[in-house]
CSV table of C-alpha atoms in Angstrom, one decimal:
chain,number,residue,atom,x,y,z
A,962,UNK,CA,43.1,18.2,19.1
A,963,UNK,CA,39.8,19.1,20.2
A,964,UNK,CA,38.8,17.1,23.4
A,965,UNK,CA,35.4,15.6,23.0
A,966,UNK,CA,33.2,16.5,26.2
A,967,UNK,CA,32.0,12.5,26.0
A,968,UNK,CA,33.3,9.5,24.1
A,969,UNK,CA,33.7,9.6,19.9
A,970,UNK,CA,32.3,6.0,20.0
A,971,UNK,CA,29.2,7.1,21.9
A,972,UNK,CA,28.9,10.2,19.0
A,973,UNK,CA,28.2,7.0,17.3
A,974,UNK,CA,26.3,4.9,19.0
A,975,UNK,CA,24.0,8.3,19.2
A,976,UNK,CA,24.4,8.7,15.2
A,977,UNK,CA,24.0,5.4,14.3
A,978,UNK,CA,20.6,5.1,16.6
A,979,UNK,CA,19.5,9.0,15.3
A,980,UNK,CA,19.6,7.1,11.7
A,981,UNK,CA,17.7,4.0,12.8
A,982,UNK,CA,14.7,6.3,14.6
A,983,UNK,CA,14.9,8.4,11.0
A,984,UNK,CA,14.4,5.6,8.6
A,985,UNK,CA,11.9,4.2,10.4
A,986,UNK,CA,10.0,7.5,10.0
A,987,UNK,CA,10.5,7.6,6.7
A,988,UNK,CA,9.3,4.3,6.4
A,989,UNK,CA,5.8,4.7,8.6
A,990,UNK,CA,5.2,7.6,6.3
A,991,UNK,CA,6.7,5.8,3.2
A,992,UNK,CA,2.3,6.5,2.0
A,993,UNK,CA,2.8,10.9,2.0
A,994,UNK,CA,7.4,11.0,1.7
A,995,UNK,CA,7.2,9.2,-1.8
A,996,UNK,CA,4.3,11.5,-4.1
A,997,UNK,CA,5.7,14.4,-2.3
A,998,UNK,CA,9.6,13.5,-4.2
A,999,UNK,CA,8.0,12.7,-6.5
A,1000,UNK,CA,6.7,16.1,-7.3
A,1001,UNK,CA,9.4,18.0,-6.1
A,1002,UNK,CA,11.3,15.7,-8.3
A,1003,UNK,CA,8.6,17.0,-11.2
A,1004,UNK,CA,9.0,20.6,-11.0
A,1005,UNK,CA,12.9,20.7,-11.0
A,1006,UNK,CA,12.4,18.5,-14.3
A,1007,UNK,CA,10.3,21.3,-15.9
A,1008,UNK,CA,11.4,24.3,-14.3
A,1009,UNK,CA,13.9,24.8,-17.3
A,1010,UNK,CA,10.3,25.3,-18.8
A,1011,UNK,CA,10.0,28.3,-16.9
A,1012,UNK,CA,12.8,29.6,-16.8
A,1013,UNK,CA,12.5,30.1,-21.2
A,1014,UNK,CA,9.5,31.1,-20.4
A,1015,UNK,CA,10.6,34.2,-18.7
A,1016,UNK,CA,14.0,35.1,-20.6
A,1017,UNK,CA,11.1,34.7,-23.6
A,1018,UNK,CA,9.8,37.8,-21.8
A,1019,UNK,CA,5.9,36.2,-20.2
A,1020,UNK,CA,5.0,37.0,-18.1
A,1021,UNK,CA,5.5,34.8,-14.2
A,1022,UNK,CA,2.4,33.9,-13.4
A,1023,UNK,CA,2.3,32.5,-17.3
A,1024,UNK,CA,5.1,31.3,-17.2
A,1025,UNK,CA,4.8,29.4,-14.1
A,1026,UNK,CA,1.5,27.9,-15.9
A,1027,UNK,CA,3.0,27.1,-18.5
A,1028,UNK,CA,5.3,24.9,-17.0
A,1029,UNK,CA,2.4,23.3,-14.7
A,1030,UNK,CA,1.1,22.9,-17.2
A,1031,UNK,CA,3.8,20.8,-18.6
A,1032,UNK,CA,4.5,18.5,-16.0
A,1033,UNK,CA,0.4,17.6,-15.1
A,1034,UNK,CA,-0.1,16.7,-18.8
A,1035,UNK,CA,2.3,14.3,-19.4
A,1036,UNK,CA,1.9,13.0,-15.7
A,1037,UNK,CA,-1.4,12.3,-17.0
A,1038,UNK,CA,-0.6,11.3,-20.3
A,1039,UNK,CA,1.4,8.4,-18.7
A,1040,UNK,CA,-1.1,7.6,-16.4
A,1041,UNK,CA,-3.3,6.9,-18.6
A,1042,UNK,CA,-1.8,5.3,-21.2
A,1043,UNK,CA,-0.4,3.0,-19.0
A,1044,UNK,CA,-4.9,2.4,-17.0
A,1045,UNK,CA,-5.9,1.7,-20.0
A,1046,UNK,CA,-3.0,-0.7,-21.4
A,1047,UNK,CA,-3.2,-2.9,-18.0
A,1048,UNK,CA,-7.2,-2.7,-18.8
A,1049,UNK,CA,-6.7,-4.4,-22.2
A,1050,UNK,CA,-4.1,-7.1,-20.6
A,1051,UNK,CA,-7.4,-7.8,-18.0
A,1052,UNK,CA,-9.2,-7.8,-20.9
A,1053,UNK,CA,-7.0,-10.4,-22.5
A,1054,UNK,CA,-6.0,-13.0,-19.9
A,1055,UNK,CA,-9.1,-14.9,-19.5
A,1056,UNK,CA,-9.1,-16.3,-22.8
A,1057,UNK,CA,-4.9,-17.7,-22.7
A,1058,UNK,CA,-7.4,-19.8,-19.3
A,1059,UNK,CA,-7.0,-23.6,-21.6
A,1060,UNK,CA,-3.0,-23.0,-23.2
A,1061,UNK,CA,-2.7,-22.4,-19.4
A,1062,UNK,CA,-3.7,-25.2,-18.0
A,1063,UNK,CA,-2.3,-27.7,-21.0
A,1064,UNK,CA,1.3,-26.1,-19.7
A,1065,UNK,CA,0.7,-27.3,-16.8
A,1066,UNK,CA,-0.3,-30.1,-17.5
A,1067,UNK,CA,2.9,-30.8,-20.1
A,1068,UNK,CA,5.3,-29.5,-16.6
A,1069,UNK,CA,3.6,-32.0,-14.6
A,1070,UNK,CA,3.7,-35.1,-16.9
A,1071,UNK,CA,7.5,-33.5,-17.7
A,1072,UNK,CA,7.9,-33.5,-13.4
A,1073,UNK,CA,6.1,-36.9,-13.2
A,1074,UNK,CA,8.5,-38.4,-16.1
A,1075,UNK,CA,11.6,-37.1,-13.9
A,1076,UNK,CA,11.2,-38.8,-11.2
A,1077,UNK,CA,9.0,-36.3,-8.8
A,1078,UNK,CA,5.3,-37.5,-6.7
A,1079,UNK,CA,2.3,-36.6,-8.0
A,1080,UNK,CA,1.8,-35.1,-4.4
A,1081,UNK,CA,4.7,-32.9,-4.8
A,1082,UNK,CA,3.7,-32.3,-8.4
A,1083,UNK,CA,0.5,-31.3,-7.5
A,1084,UNK,CA,1.6,-29.2,-4.1
A,1085,UNK,CA,3.7,-26.7,-6.3
A,1086,UNK,CA,1.3,-26.6,-8.8
A,1087,UNK,CA,-1.7,-25.8,-6.6
A,1088,UNK,CA,-1.0,-21.4,-6.7
A,1089,UNK,CA,-0.9,-21.9,-10.9
A,1090,UNK,CA,-3.9,-21.0,-12.0
A,1091,UNK,CA,-5.6,-18.3,-14.3
A,1092,UNK,CA,-8.5,-17.6,-11.3
A,1093,UNK,CA,-6.1,-16.8,-9.0
A,1094,UNK,CA,-3.5,-14.8,-11.6
A,1095,UNK,CA,-7.1,-12.5,-13.1
A,1096,UNK,CA,-7.4,-12.3,-9.3
A,1097,UNK,CA,-3.9,-10.6,-8.8
A,1098,UNK,CA,-4.8,-8.9,-11.7
A,1099,UNK,CA,-7.8,-7.1,-10.4
A,1100,UNK,CA,-5.6,-6.2,-7.2
A,1101,UNK,CA,-3.2,-4.8,-9.4
A,1102,UNK,CA,-6.5,-2.5,-11.3
A,1103,UNK,CA,-7.4,-1.4,-7.6
A,1104,UNK,CA,-3.7,-0.1,-7.5
A,1105,UNK,CA,-3.2,1.6,-10.0
A,1106,UNK,CA,-7.1,3.6,-9.5
A,1107,UNK,CA,-5.2,3.7,-6.1
A,1108,UNK,CA,-2.5,5.6,-8.0
A,1109,UNK,CA,-5.1,8.1,-8.9
A,1110,UNK,CA,-5.9,9.1,-5.4
A,1111,UNK,CA,-2.6,9.9,-5.3
A,1112,UNK,CA,-1.9,11.7,-7.9
A,1113,UNK,CA,-4.5,14.0,-7.6
A,1114,UNK,CA,-2.4,15.0,-4.2
A,1115,UNK,CA,1.0,14.9,-6.6
A,1116,UNK,CA,-0.9,17.2,-8.9
A,1117,UNK,CA,-2.2,19.8,-5.6
A,1118,UNK,CA,1.7,19.5,-4.5
A,1119,UNK,CA,3.0,20.5,-8.1
A,1120,UNK,CA,0.7,23.3,-8.4
A,1121,UNK,CA,1.9,24.6,-5.0
A,1122,UNK,CA,5.9,24.1,-5.8
A,1123,UNK,CA,5.5,26.1,-9.0
A,1124,UNK,CA,3.7,29.0,-7.5
A,1125,UNK,CA,7.3,28.5,-4.6
A,1126,UNK,CA,9.3,27.8,-8.1
A,1127,UNK,CA,8.7,31.8,-8.8
A,1128,UNK,CA,11.1,32.7,-5.8
A,1129,UNK,CA,12.7,29.6,-5.3
A,1130,UNK,CA,16.1,31.6,-8.1
A,1131,UNK,CA,16.1,34.4,-5.4
A,1132,UNK,CA,16.8,32.8,-2.7
A,1133,UNK,CA,18.5,29.6,-3.2
A,1134,UNK,CA,20.9,33.6,-4.1
A,1135,UNK,CA,19.9,34.6,-0.6
A,1136,UNK,CA,20.8,31.1,1.6
A,1137,UNK,CA,24.5,30.8,-1.2
A,1138,UNK,CA,25.8,34.8,-0.2
A,1139,UNK,CA,24.8,33.5,3.4
A,1140,UNK,CA,25.9,30.1,3.9
A,1141,UNK,CA,28.1,29.5,0.1
A,1142,UNK,CA,29.0,26.0,1.3
A,1143,UNK,CA,24.3,24.8,1.7
A,1144,UNK,CA,23.9,26.8,-1.4
A,1145,UNK,CA,26.8,25.2,-4.0
A,1146,UNK,CA,25.2,21.9,-1.9
A,1147,UNK,CA,21.7,22.8,-3.0
A,1148,UNK,CA,22.0,24.1,-6.4
A,1149,UNK,CA,24.2,20.8,-7.0
A,1150,UNK,CA,21.7,18.6,-6.0
A,1151,UNK,CA,19.3,20.2,-8.5
A,1152,UNK,CA,22.0,20.3,-11.4
A,1153,UNK,CA,22.4,15.8,-10.4
A,1154,UNK,CA,18.6,15.4,-10.7
A,1155,UNK,CA,17.8,17.2,-13.6
A,1156,UNK,CA,20.9,15.2,-15.5
A,1157,UNK,CA,19.9,12.0,-13.8
A,1158,UNK,CA,16.4,12.6,-15.6
A,1159,UNK,CA,17.8,14.1,-18.5
A,1160,UNK,CA,20.2,10.8,-19.6
A,1161,UNK,CA,17.1,7.8,-17.8
A,1162,UNK,CA,14.4,10.2,-20.0
A,1163,UNK,CA,16.1,10.0,-23.2
A,1164,UNK,CA,17.7,6.4,-23.1
A,1165,UNK,CA,14.0,5.0,-21.5
A,1166,UNK,CA,12.5,6.7,-24.5
A,1167,UNK,CA,15.0,4.6,-27.0
A,1168,UNK,CA,14.7,1.8,-25.3
A,1169,UNK,CA,10.5,2.4,-25.1
A,1170,UNK,CA,10.9,1.9,-28.7
A,1171,UNK,CA,13.3,-0.8,-29.4
A,1172,UNK,CA,10.9,-2.9,-27.1
A,1173,UNK,CA,7.7,-1.9,-28.4
A,1174,UNK,CA,9.1,-2.1,-31.8
A,1175,UNK,CA,11.0,-5.9,-31.5
A,1176,UNK,CA,7.6,-7.4,-30.0
A,1177,UNK,CA,5.6,-6.0,-32.3
A,1178,UNK,CA,7.5,-7.6,-34.8
A,1179,UNK,CA,7.4,-10.6,-33.0
A,1180,UNK,CA,3.7,-10.7,-33.0
A,1181,UNK,CA,3.7,-10.4,-29.1
A,1182,UNK,CA,0.3,-8.8,-27.4
A,1183,UNK,CA,-0.2,-5.8,-26.2
A,1184,UNK,CA,3.3,-3.9,-27.4
A,1185,UNK,CA,2.3,0.0,-25.8
A,1186,UNK,CA,1.6,-1.6,-22.8
A,1187,UNK,CA,5.2,-3.8,-22.9
A,1188,UNK,CA,7.0,-0.7,-24.6
A,1189,UNK,CA,5.6,2.2,-21.4
A,1190,UNK,CA,7.1,-0.7,-19.2
A,1191,UNK,CA,10.2,-0.5,-21.2
A,1192,UNK,CA,10.1,3.3,-20.5
A,1193,UNK,CA,9.3,3.7,-16.5
A,1194,UNK,CA,11.7,0.5,-15.5
A,1195,UNK,CA,14.1,2.3,-17.3
A,1196,UNK,CA,14.3,4.8,-14.0
A,1197,UNK,CA,14.7,2.1,-12.1
A,1198,UNK,CA,18.9,1.6,-11.4
A,1199,UNK,CA,20.2,-1.6,-12.8
A,1200,UNK,CA,16.8,-4.2,-12.7
A,1201,UNK,CA,14.9,-2.5,-14.7
A,1202,UNK,CA,14.9,-3.9,-17.4
A,1203,UNK,CA,14.8,-7.3,-15.4
A,1204,UNK,CA,10.9,-6.1,-14.2
A,1205,UNK,CA,10.3,-4.7,-17.9
A,1206,UNK,CA,11.1,-8.6,-19.3
A,1207,UNK,CA,8.7,-10.1,-16.9
A,1208,UNK,CA,5.4,-10.0,-18.0
A,1209,UNK,CA,5.8,-9.7,-21.5
A,1210,UNK,CA,7.5,-13.3,-21.6
A,1211,UNK,CA,5.1,-15.3,-19.9
A,1212,UNK,CA,2.4,-13.8,-22.7
A,1213,UNK,CA,4.4,-14.5,-25.6
A,1214,UNK,CA,4.4,-18.4,-23.5
A,1215,UNK,CA,0.8,-18.1,-23.0
A,1216,UNK,CA,0.0,-16.8,-26.7
A,1217,UNK,CA,2.7,-19.0,-28.4
A,1218,UNK,CA,4.9,-21.2,-26.4
A,1219,UNK,CA,7.9,-21.5,-24.9
A,1220,UNK,CA,9.8,-19.9,-28.3
A,1221,UNK,CA,8.4,-17.0,-28.6
A,1222,UNK,CA,9.4,-16.6,-24.8
A,1223,UNK,CA,12.8,-17.8,-25.5
A,1224,UNK,CA,13.4,-15.4,-28.2
A,1225,UNK,CA,11.8,-11.5,-26.4
A,1226,UNK,CA,14.0,-12.7,-23.6
A,1227,UNK,CA,16.8,-13.3,-25.3
A,1228,UNK,CA,16.0,-9.7,-27.6
A,1229,UNK,CA,15.5,-8.0,-24.7
A,1230,UNK,CA,18.6,-9.2,-22.7
A,1231,UNK,CA,20.7,-8.1,-25.4
A,1232,UNK,CA,19.1,-4.7,-26.0
A,1233,UNK,CA,18.6,-4.3,-22.9
A,1234,UNK,CA,21.4,-5.3,-21.2
A,1235,UNK,CA,24.0,-3.4,-24.3
A,1236,UNK,CA,21.9,0.6,-23.7
A,1237,UNK,CA,21.6,0.0,-19.7
A,1238,UNK,CA,23.5,-1.7,-17.9
A,1239,UNK,CA,26.9,-0.9,-20.0
A,1240,UNK,CA,25.9,2.4,-21.8
A,1241,UNK,CA,23.6,4.4,-19.7
A,1242,UNK,CA,25.8,3.8,-16.7
A,1243,UNK,CA,28.6,5.6,-18.0
A,1244,UNK,CA,26.2,9.0,-18.4
A,1245,UNK,CA,24.5,8.5,-14.8
A,1246,UNK,CA,27.4,8.2,-13.0
A,1247,UNK,CA,29.2,11.1,-14.9
A,1248,UNK,CA,26.0,12.9,-14.6
A,1249,UNK,CA,25.0,12.5,-11.3
A,1250,UNK,CA,29.3,11.1,-9.7
A,1251,UNK,CA,27.6,7.6,-8.0
A,1252,UNK,CA,29.4,5.1,-8.0
A,1253,UNK,CA,27.6,1.9,-9.3
A,1254,UNK,CA,28.3,-0.1,-5.9
A,1255,UNK,CA,26.7,2.4,-4.2
A,1256,UNK,CA,23.6,3.1,-7.4
A,1257,UNK,CA,22.6,-0.4,-7.1
A,1258,UNK,CA,22.3,-0.4,-2.4
A,1259,UNK,CA,20.6,2.3,-3.0
A,1260,UNK,CA,18.2,1.3,-5.2
A,1261,UNK,CA,17.4,-1.5,-2.4
A,1262,UNK,CA,17.4,1.1,0.5
A,1263,UNK,CA,14.7,3.0,-0.5
A,1264,UNK,CA,13.1,0.0,-2.1
A,1265,UNK,CA,11.9,-0.7,1.1
A,1266,UNK,CA,12.0,2.2,2.4
A,1267,UNK,CA,9.3,4.3,0.7
A,1268,UNK,CA,8.4,0.4,-1.9
A,1269,UNK,CA,8.2,1.0,-5.5
A,1270,UNK,CA,8.5,4.4,-5.8
A,1271,UNK,CA,11.2,4.1,-3.7
A,1272,UNK,CA,12.6,2.3,-6.4
A,1273,UNK,CA,11.9,4.8,-9.2
A,1274,UNK,CA,13.5,7.6,-7.2
A,1275,UNK,CA,16.8,5.8,-5.5
A,1276,UNK,CA,18.3,8.1,-6.9
A,1277,UNK,CA,17.1,11.6,-7.2
A,1278,UNK,CA,16.7,11.0,-2.7
A,1279,UNK,CA,20.6,9.7,-2.6
A,1280,UNK,CA,21.4,12.8,-4.4
A,1281,UNK,CA,19.8,14.7,-1.9
A,1282,UNK,CA,21.0,12.8,1.0
A,1283,UNK,CA,24.3,13.0,-0.6
A,1284,UNK,CA,23.5,16.8,-0.8
A,1285,UNK,CA,22.2,17.3,3.1
A,1286,UNK,CA,24.7,14.8,4.7
A,1287,UNK,CA,28.1,15.5,2.7
A,1288,UNK,CA,27.7,18.2,0.4
A,1289,UNK,CA,27.1,20.5,2.3
A,1290,UNK,CA,29.7,20.2,4.8
A,1291,UNK,CA,33.8,21.3,3.2
A,1292,UNK,CA,34.9,19.2,5.4
A,1293,UNK,CA,33.1,15.9,4.8
A,1294,UNK,CA,33.1,16.9,1.0
A,1295,UNK,CA,36.1,14.1,1.0
A,1296,UNK,CA,33.5,11.5,0.6
A,1297,UNK,CA,32.6,12.7,-2.8
A,1298,UNK,CA,35.9,10.8,-4.1
A,1299,UNK,CA,35.3,7.2,-2.4
A,1300,UNK,CA,31.5,7.0,-3.6
A,1301,UNK,CA,32.0,9.0,-7.5
A,1302,UNK,CA,31.2,7.3,-10.2
A,1303,UNK,CA,34.9,8.5,-11.6
A,1304,UNK,CA,37.7,10.5,-10.6
A,1305,UNK,CA,38.5,14.2,-12.6
A,1306,UNK,CA,41.7,14.6,-14.1
A,1307,UNK,CA,42.5,17.0,-11.9
A,1308,UNK,CA,42.2,14.8,-9.0
A,1309,UNK,CA,43.5,12.0,-10.5
A,1310,UNK,CA,46.8,13.8,-11.6
A,1311,UNK,CA,47.0,14.6,-8.5
A,1312,UNK,CA,46.9,11.2,-6.5
A,1313,UNK,CA,49.6,10.0,-9.5
A,1314,UNK,CA,52.4,12.5,-8.6
A,1315,UNK,CA,54.2,11.2,-5.6
A,1316,UNK,CA,54.2,12.3,-2.0
A,1317,UNK,CA,56.6,15.1,-0.4
A,1318,UNK,CA,57.9,12.8,1.9
A,1319,UNK,CA,58.5,9.2,-0.4
A,1320,UNK,CA,61.0,7.7,-1.9
A,1321,UNK,CA,60.7,8.9,-5.2
A,1322,UNK,CA,59.9,12.4,-4.3
A,1323,UNK,CA,63.6,12.4,-2.7
A,1324,UNK,CA,65.4,10.7,-5.3
A,1325,UNK,CA,64.0,12.7,-7.8
A,1326,UNK,CA,65.8,15.7,-5.2
A,1327,UNK,CA,68.6,14.5,-4.5
A,1328,UNK,CA,71.1,16.5,-6.0
A,1329,UNK,CA,73.3,14.6,-8.5
A,1330,UNK,CA,77.6,14.2,-7.0
């Protein structure tokens, strides 16, 4: 056994302290780290476009421009459609003021009949008025405008990363030749991120079409906006559909009453629970090698560190940390068995075999009389 120069417990404490300092630093620079990692994730997502263009014989600069144009077009189209839909929502909300007041009056009467005093009712409902709701929406619109300022930063990063991506393959090959463990970890991160984005995008498109069609058939206003919201929140693991159902359910309540709201909640719950909570996690777990518990914890952690963008990028961020802390060192790759979503068949068969010193192995090796 190697002799430790300092006590092992002190090493653990120093590691914990360094982790806390690193997390505090990431939280302080969340406004830069979030858009930067978003640009990196988008660059990895469209890298196959550049590789396809190179295989077709296109010049390297033209292949780079094609991948950059594709990702910028997708990003601008999504942000523009979302901003336009939110603006339409802002123009429609004021017409529901009277209906909201009627709902609040009915709620006050119901609480009074239940024995709740008028002072408690007034205090509980004091913050519920359409004026504050419209003010909140204005803040959201200002946040969207702030997103466009960040979008300029993201687009600039995408351009620089697209230029660097022209030679990244050769760089990774050199790293893999000099340090095979580091090269394998980075390649695993890239492949896992692409698989996750592919699975989430496919299932997000399916969920968005089904949810938007259901809302359109039910007559809920702005079904396109809620379909876009379903698509975006699909990248949020485990609780994405819960976030996506709240706005259309509330608008259905204001537009047509509680019956339509209940129908929206029921339909969303059935569709999204089956797709996002039963079917999709199986594909995501197989694609990225993360357990459901770790996926949920990564969502909570990265949302706390980087905000809403951290919730959307929780899985790629966790894959990067896993690659840098575990996969990069062959002596720590055993941890993949503990945090992985499913054990490979080869390892499962090896685990089912009895150990050499187990009683069953001695029994099988004992000669017959």
